[in-house]
């Protein structure tokens, strides 16, 4: 499970792997790959660069925007395009609890360059609410406005959302926030099928806190989020996602209409 639980101290989960991850990031910081057509090796995790793509990925925090989200970040989410321009995508297991939540796109080094945005509505699929089905581990959240703007206006748009895509049709780039760090990490690799309804990608150092990290394909569309099997995986080196099918597509349409 790659959600960070607040009952655990930061960095308590898989400490040996976190140490290895730090070495890996230091050794490969110049080798960031982009999905299918970018430089650098596949299957290497590095600190994500600051650019328009990573501005759409952010950290989910316990606590409202007004509180400065002082509850700490625990999962990852990303801005997806919608008519209301106010929608983020994450894993269902990140949003099935109570209490105020907020989202900080582009969060880095303790700073939220685009501010904190309150989560005002949550959309979970029936498969998750009825029985926490791992094939339904996807969720959307509608954000409130900030200074009269929607989140897409602030970060320059949102990624497309794509369902019914063949697993491994292109490589994907996963970007997320480990709970032990205040900057995102990223890795590109080609996903493979774990089962008919689950897909996996081999990217090291995706530790607790990276649940909800988007998998963006070579067309710039999100085709997965870290979650699903074992709520994203019980090791840092392999991450899972539910395959986006009809349930995910219908949920996206429902959430988009509500924004």
Tab-separated table of C-alpha atoms in Angstrom:
chain	number	residue	atom	x	y	z
A	1	UNK	CA	0.000	0.000	0.000
A	2	UNK	CA	1.591	3.258	-1.095
A	3	UNK	CA	-0.577	5.649	0.821
A	4	UNK	CA	1.126	7.175	3.832
A	5	UNK	CA	-0.782	6.705	7.061
A	6	UNK	CA	-0.416	9.543	9.558
A	7	UNK	CA	0.002	7.041	12.401
A	8	UNK	CA	3.479	6.244	11.078
A	9	UNK	CA	6.422	8.625	11.429
A	10	UNK	CA	7.787	10.026	8.152
A	11	UNK	CA	10.240	7.663	6.512
A	12	UNK	CA	9.327	4.707	8.743
A	13	UNK	CA	8.190	2.592	5.826
A	14	UNK	CA	10.879	0.597	3.994
A	15	UNK	CA	13.868	2.598	5.340
A	16	UNK	CA	16.475	0.471	3.564
A	17	UNK	CA	14.815	1.041	0.211
A	18	UNK	CA	14.546	4.759	0.875
A	19	UNK	CA	18.313	4.904	1.383
A	20	UNK	CA	18.874	3.117	-1.891
A	21	UNK	CA	16.440	5.481	-3.563
A	22	UNK	CA	18.418	8.519	-2.417
A	23	UNK	CA	21.574	7.120	-3.972
A	24	UNK	CA	19.727	6.350	-7.190
A	25	UNK	CA	18.314	9.843	-7.426
A	26	UNK	CA	21.709	11.435	-6.879
A	27	UNK	CA	23.370	9.247	-9.483
A	28	UNK	CA	20.820	9.757	-12.239
A	29	UNK	CA	19.471	13.293	-11.847
A	30	UNK	CA	20.390	14.152	-15.442
A	31	UNK	CA	18.639	11.171	-16.972
A	32	UNK	CA	14.942	12.100	-16.826
A	33	UNK	CA	12.989	10.235	-19.522
A	34	UNK	CA	9.739	11.288	-21.178
A	35	UNK	CA	7.184	8.709	-22.238
A	36	UNK	CA	8.319	6.824	-25.339
A	37	UNK	CA	10.299	9.597	-27.003
A	38	UNK	CA	12.464	11.253	-24.342
A	39	UNK	CA	16.117	10.906	-23.380
A	40	UNK	CA	17.383	8.651	-20.640
A	41	UNK	CA	16.945	4.988	-19.717
A	42	UNK	CA	13.649	3.319	-18.878
A	43	UNK	CA	13.105	2.032	-15.358
A	44	UNK	CA	15.189	4.734	-13.654
A	45	UNK	CA	13.666	6.997	-10.990
A	46	UNK	CA	14.906	10.568	-10.657
A	47	UNK	CA	13.728	13.784	-9.081
A	48	UNK	CA	11.153	15.368	-11.374
A	49	UNK	CA	12.082	18.588	-13.137
A	50	UNK	CA	9.997	21.733	-12.686
A	51	UNK	CA	8.015	22.214	-15.897
A	52	UNK	CA	4.487	22.424	-17.251
A	53	UNK	CA	3.951	18.671	-17.073
A	54	UNK	CA	4.942	18.278	-13.450
A	55	UNK	CA	2.970	21.383	-12.436
A	56	UNK	CA	-0.151	19.274	-13.031
A	57	UNK	CA	0.948	16.722	-10.418
A	58	UNK	CA	0.681	17.578	-6.761
A	59	UNK	CA	0.492	16.317	-3.208
A	60	UNK	CA	-2.684	15.629	-1.256
A	61	UNK	CA	-2.668	17.005	2.290
A	62	UNK	CA	-4.697	16.462	5.404
A	63	UNK	CA	-6.181	19.805	6.386
A	64	UNK	CA	-7.849	22.674	4.570
A	65	UNK	CA	-6.150	25.229	2.366
A	66	UNK	CA	-6.794	27.883	5.022
A	67	UNK	CA	-4.846	25.842	7.569
A	68	UNK	CA	-1.836	25.676	5.257
A	69	UNK	CA	-2.512	21.957	5.015
A	70	UNK	CA	-0.504	21.427	8.185
A	71	UNK	CA	-1.610	17.792	8.418
A	72	UNK	CA	1.166	16.637	6.057
A	73	UNK	CA	1.002	15.095	2.595
A	74	UNK	CA	-0.031	11.475	2.250
A	75	UNK	CA	-0.934	10.738	-1.395
A	76	UNK	CA	-0.456	12.092	-4.919
A	77	UNK	CA	-3.031	13.458	-7.367
A	78	UNK	CA	-2.989	15.120	-10.781
A	79	UNK	CA	-5.074	17.658	-12.663
A	80	UNK	CA	-7.159	16.153	-15.472
A	81	UNK	CA	-9.032	18.207	-18.009
A	82	UNK	CA	-12.744	18.744	-17.428
A	83	UNK	CA	-15.400	21.226	-18.475
A	84	UNK	CA	-15.293	22.829	-15.033
A	85	UNK	CA	-11.463	22.928	-15.092
A	86	UNK	CA	-11.454	21.862	-11.433
A	87	UNK	CA	-10.863	18.101	-11.390
A	88	UNK	CA	-8.034	15.969	-9.993
A	89	UNK	CA	-7.478	12.230	-10.276
A	90	UNK	CA	-6.060	9.914	-7.614
A	91	UNK	CA	-6.593	6.453	-6.095
A	92	UNK	CA	-9.841	5.637	-4.291
A	93	UNK	CA	-8.007	4.467	-1.181
A	94	UNK	CA	-6.600	7.997	-0.849
A	95	UNK	CA	-10.064	9.586	-0.606
A	96	UNK	CA	-12.151	7.119	1.378
A	97	UNK	CA	-11.514	8.718	4.774
A	98	UNK	CA	-13.051	11.636	6.631
A	99	UNK	CA	-11.786	15.144	7.290
A	100	UNK	CA	-10.737	18.156	5.269
A	101	UNK	CA	-8.273	17.643	2.419
A	102	UNK	CA	-6.387	19.973	0.118
A	103	UNK	CA	-4.240	19.672	-2.988
A	104	UNK	CA	-0.985	21.493	-3.798
A	105	UNK	CA	-0.018	21.230	-7.495
A	106	UNK	CA	3.687	21.500	-8.199
A	107	UNK	CA	4.524	21.206	-4.495
A	108	UNK	CA	8.279	21.307	-3.915
A	109	UNK	CA	10.661	21.858	-1.009
A	110	UNK	CA	7.932	22.944	1.372
A	111	UNK	CA	6.534	25.500	-1.066
A	112	UNK	CA	3.218	25.442	-2.924
A	113	UNK	CA	3.865	27.696	-5.955
A	114	UNK	CA	0.235	27.443	-7.125
A	115	UNK	CA	-1.239	27.477	-3.632
A	116	UNK	CA	-3.412	25.003	-1.749
A	117	UNK	CA	-6.818	24.054	-3.158
A	118	UNK	CA	-9.651	22.671	-1.025
A	119	UNK	CA	-11.225	19.351	-1.980
A	120	UNK	CA	-14.955	20.128	-2.156
A	121	UNK	CA	-16.340	16.917	-3.632
A	122	UNK	CA	-15.198	13.295	-3.946
A	123	UNK	CA	-16.297	10.733	-6.543
A	124	UNK	CA	-15.673	7.060	-5.799
A	125	UNK	CA	-16.818	4.152	-7.989
A	126	UNK	CA	-19.438	1.724	-6.698
A	127	UNK	CA	-16.964	-1.128	-6.911
A	128	UNK	CA	-14.879	0.628	-4.276
A	129	UNK	CA	-17.640	1.881	-1.994
A	130	UNK	CA	-19.414	-1.496	-2.038
A	131	UNK	CA	-16.392	-3.661	-1.267
A	132	UNK	CA	-13.078	-1.901	-1.885
A	133	UNK	CA	-12.594	-3.811	-5.110
A	134	UNK	CA	-8.979	-3.378	-6.222
A	135	UNK	CA	-10.197	-3.039	-9.811
A	136	UNK	CA	-12.068	0.122	-8.753
A	137	UNK	CA	-9.188	1.886	-6.995
A	138	UNK	CA	-9.621	5.198	-8.814
A	139	UNK	CA	-11.228	8.443	-7.666
A	140	UNK	CA	-11.808	12.033	-8.696
A	141	UNK	CA	-12.000	15.137	-6.539
A	142	UNK	CA	-13.569	18.478	-7.406
A	143	UNK	CA	-11.562	21.442	-6.125
A	144	UNK	CA	-12.795	24.811	-4.979
A	145	UNK	CA	-11.667	28.038	-6.613
A	146	UNK	CA	-8.677	30.076	-5.488
A	147	UNK	CA	-8.505	33.827	-6.111
A	148	UNK	CA	-11.363	33.420	-8.566
A	149	UNK	CA	-9.528	30.825	-10.650
A	150	UNK	CA	-9.975	27.121	-11.278
A	151	UNK	CA	-6.970	24.843	-10.843
A	152	UNK	CA	-6.508	24.337	-14.611
A	153	UNK	CA	-6.265	28.098	-15.038
A	154	UNK	CA	-3.473	28.183	-12.472
A	155	UNK	CA	-1.353	25.306	-13.824
A	156	UNK	CA	-1.951	25.748	-17.542
A	157	UNK	CA	-4.489	23.011	-18.181
A	158	UNK	CA	-4.970	19.380	-17.273
A	159	UNK	CA	-3.958	16.033	-18.703
A	160	UNK	CA	-6.426	14.116	-20.831
A	161	UNK	CA	-8.074	11.115	-19.187
A	162	UNK	CA	-8.082	7.923	-21.285
A	163	UNK	CA	-9.949	4.682	-20.655
A	164	UNK	CA	-10.036	1.497	-22.749
A	165	UNK	CA	-6.360	1.732	-23.698
A	166	UNK	CA	-4.329	-1.419	-24.221
A	167	UNK	CA	-1.781	-2.011	-21.457
A	168	UNK	CA	1.724	-1.303	-22.757
A	169	UNK	CA	0.600	0.360	-25.983
A	170	UNK	CA	3.154	3.061	-25.100
A	171	UNK	CA	5.503	3.639	-22.221
A	172	UNK	CA	4.162	5.693	-19.333
A	173	UNK	CA	5.734	8.274	-17.074
A	174	UNK	CA	4.763	7.990	-13.400
A	175	UNK	CA	5.271	11.022	-11.160
A	176	UNK	CA	4.559	11.124	-7.450
A	177	UNK	CA	5.442	12.312	-3.960
A	178	UNK	CA	7.130	9.893	-1.540
A	179	UNK	CA	6.072	10.710	2.006
A	180	UNK	CA	9.706	11.115	3.030
A	181	UNK	CA	10.381	13.866	0.459
A	182	UNK	CA	8.992	17.266	-0.450
A	183	UNK	CA	9.772	16.994	-4.143
A	184	UNK	CA	8.271	14.613	-6.705
A	185	UNK	CA	10.068	11.693	-8.308
A	186	UNK	CA	9.456	10.393	-11.811
A	187	UNK	CA	10.177	7.297	-13.864
A	188	UNK	CA	9.326	6.091	-17.365
A	189	UNK	CA	8.825	2.460	-18.335
A	190	UNK	CA	6.489	0.273	-20.329
A	191	UNK	CA	3.665	-1.240	-18.272
A	192	UNK	CA	2.815	-4.924	-18.506
A	193	UNK	CA	-0.336	-6.846	-17.649
A	194	UNK	CA	-0.577	-8.273	-14.138
A	195	UNK	CA	-4.043	-9.595	-14.941
A	196	UNK	CA	-6.903	-8.710	-17.259
A	197	UNK	CA	-7.898	-5.839	-14.967
A	198	UNK	CA	-4.553	-4.852	-13.408
A	199	UNK	CA	-1.332	-3.475	-14.887
A	200	UNK	CA	2.128	-3.053	-13.399
A	201	UNK	CA	5.226	-0.963	-14.045
A	202	UNK	CA	8.772	-1.567	-12.774
A	203	UNK	CA	10.015	1.743	-11.381
A	204	UNK	CA	12.168	1.843	-8.233
A	205	UNK	CA	11.759	4.121	-5.213
A	206	UNK	CA	7.990	4.670	-5.452
A	207	UNK	CA	7.453	4.405	-1.708
A	208	UNK	CA	4.639	5.379	0.673
A	209	UNK	CA	2.887	8.572	-0.442
A	210	UNK	CA	2.996	7.802	-4.160
A	211	UNK	CA	-0.486	6.256	-4.276
A	212	UNK	CA	-2.496	8.184	-6.862
A	213	UNK	CA	0.540	9.023	-8.990
A	214	UNK	CA	-0.569	9.404	-12.631
A	215	UNK	CA	0.743	7.226	-15.449
A	216	UNK	CA	0.932	9.538	-18.462
A	217	UNK	CA	1.338	7.872	-21.853
A	218	UNK	CA	3.129	9.044	-24.979
A	219	UNK	CA	0.018	10.973	-26.070
A	220	UNK	CA	-0.082	12.973	-22.846
A	221	UNK	CA	-3.098	11.097	-21.444
A	222	UNK	CA	-3.428	9.495	-18.004
A	223	UNK	CA	-3.968	5.758	-18.429
A	224	UNK	CA	-3.340	4.635	-14.845
A	225	UNK	CA	-2.782	5.744	-11.246
A	226	UNK	CA	-0.760	3.958	-8.609
A	227	UNK	CA	-3.291	1.872	-6.706
A	228	UNK	CA	-5.228	-1.267	-7.493
A	229	UNK	CA	-3.454	-4.507	-6.583
A	230	UNK	CA	-2.164	-4.311	-2.992
A	231	UNK	CA	-3.316	-0.657	-3.134
A	232	UNK	CA	-0.376	0.111	-5.401
A	233	UNK	CA	2.100	-2.540	-4.326
A	234	UNK	CA	3.907	-3.681	-1.207
A	235	UNK	CA	7.394	-3.009	-2.553
A	236	UNK	CA	8.977	0.211	-3.771
A	237	UNK	CA	10.183	-1.310	-7.039
A	238	UNK	CA	6.911	-2.369	-8.673
A	239	UNK	CA	3.707	-0.330	-8.810
A	240	UNK	CA	0.230	-1.318	-9.943
A	241	UNK	CA	-2.826	0.353	-11.406
A	242	UNK	CA	-6.315	-0.785	-12.219
A	243	UNK	CA	-6.957	-0.889	-15.956
A	244	UNK	CA	-9.276	2.008	-16.787
A	245	UNK	CA	-12.458	0.574	-18.295
A	246	UNK	CA	-16.144	1.444	-18.442
A	247	UNK	CA	-16.508	2.105	-14.710
A	248	UNK	CA	-13.613	4.575	-14.746
A	249	UNK	CA	-14.901	6.299	-17.887
A	250	UNK	CA	-18.381	6.701	-16.390
A	251	UNK	CA	-16.951	8.050	-13.135
A	252	UNK	CA	-14.886	10.604	-15.048
A	253	UNK	CA	-17.988	11.811	-16.912
A	254	UNK	CA	-19.987	12.029	-13.670
A	255	UNK	CA	-17.288	13.986	-11.856
A	256	UNK	CA	-16.754	16.269	-14.852
A	257	UNK	CA	-20.444	17.174	-15.001
A	258	UNK	CA	-20.431	18.086	-11.309
A	259	UNK	CA	-17.538	20.519	-11.569
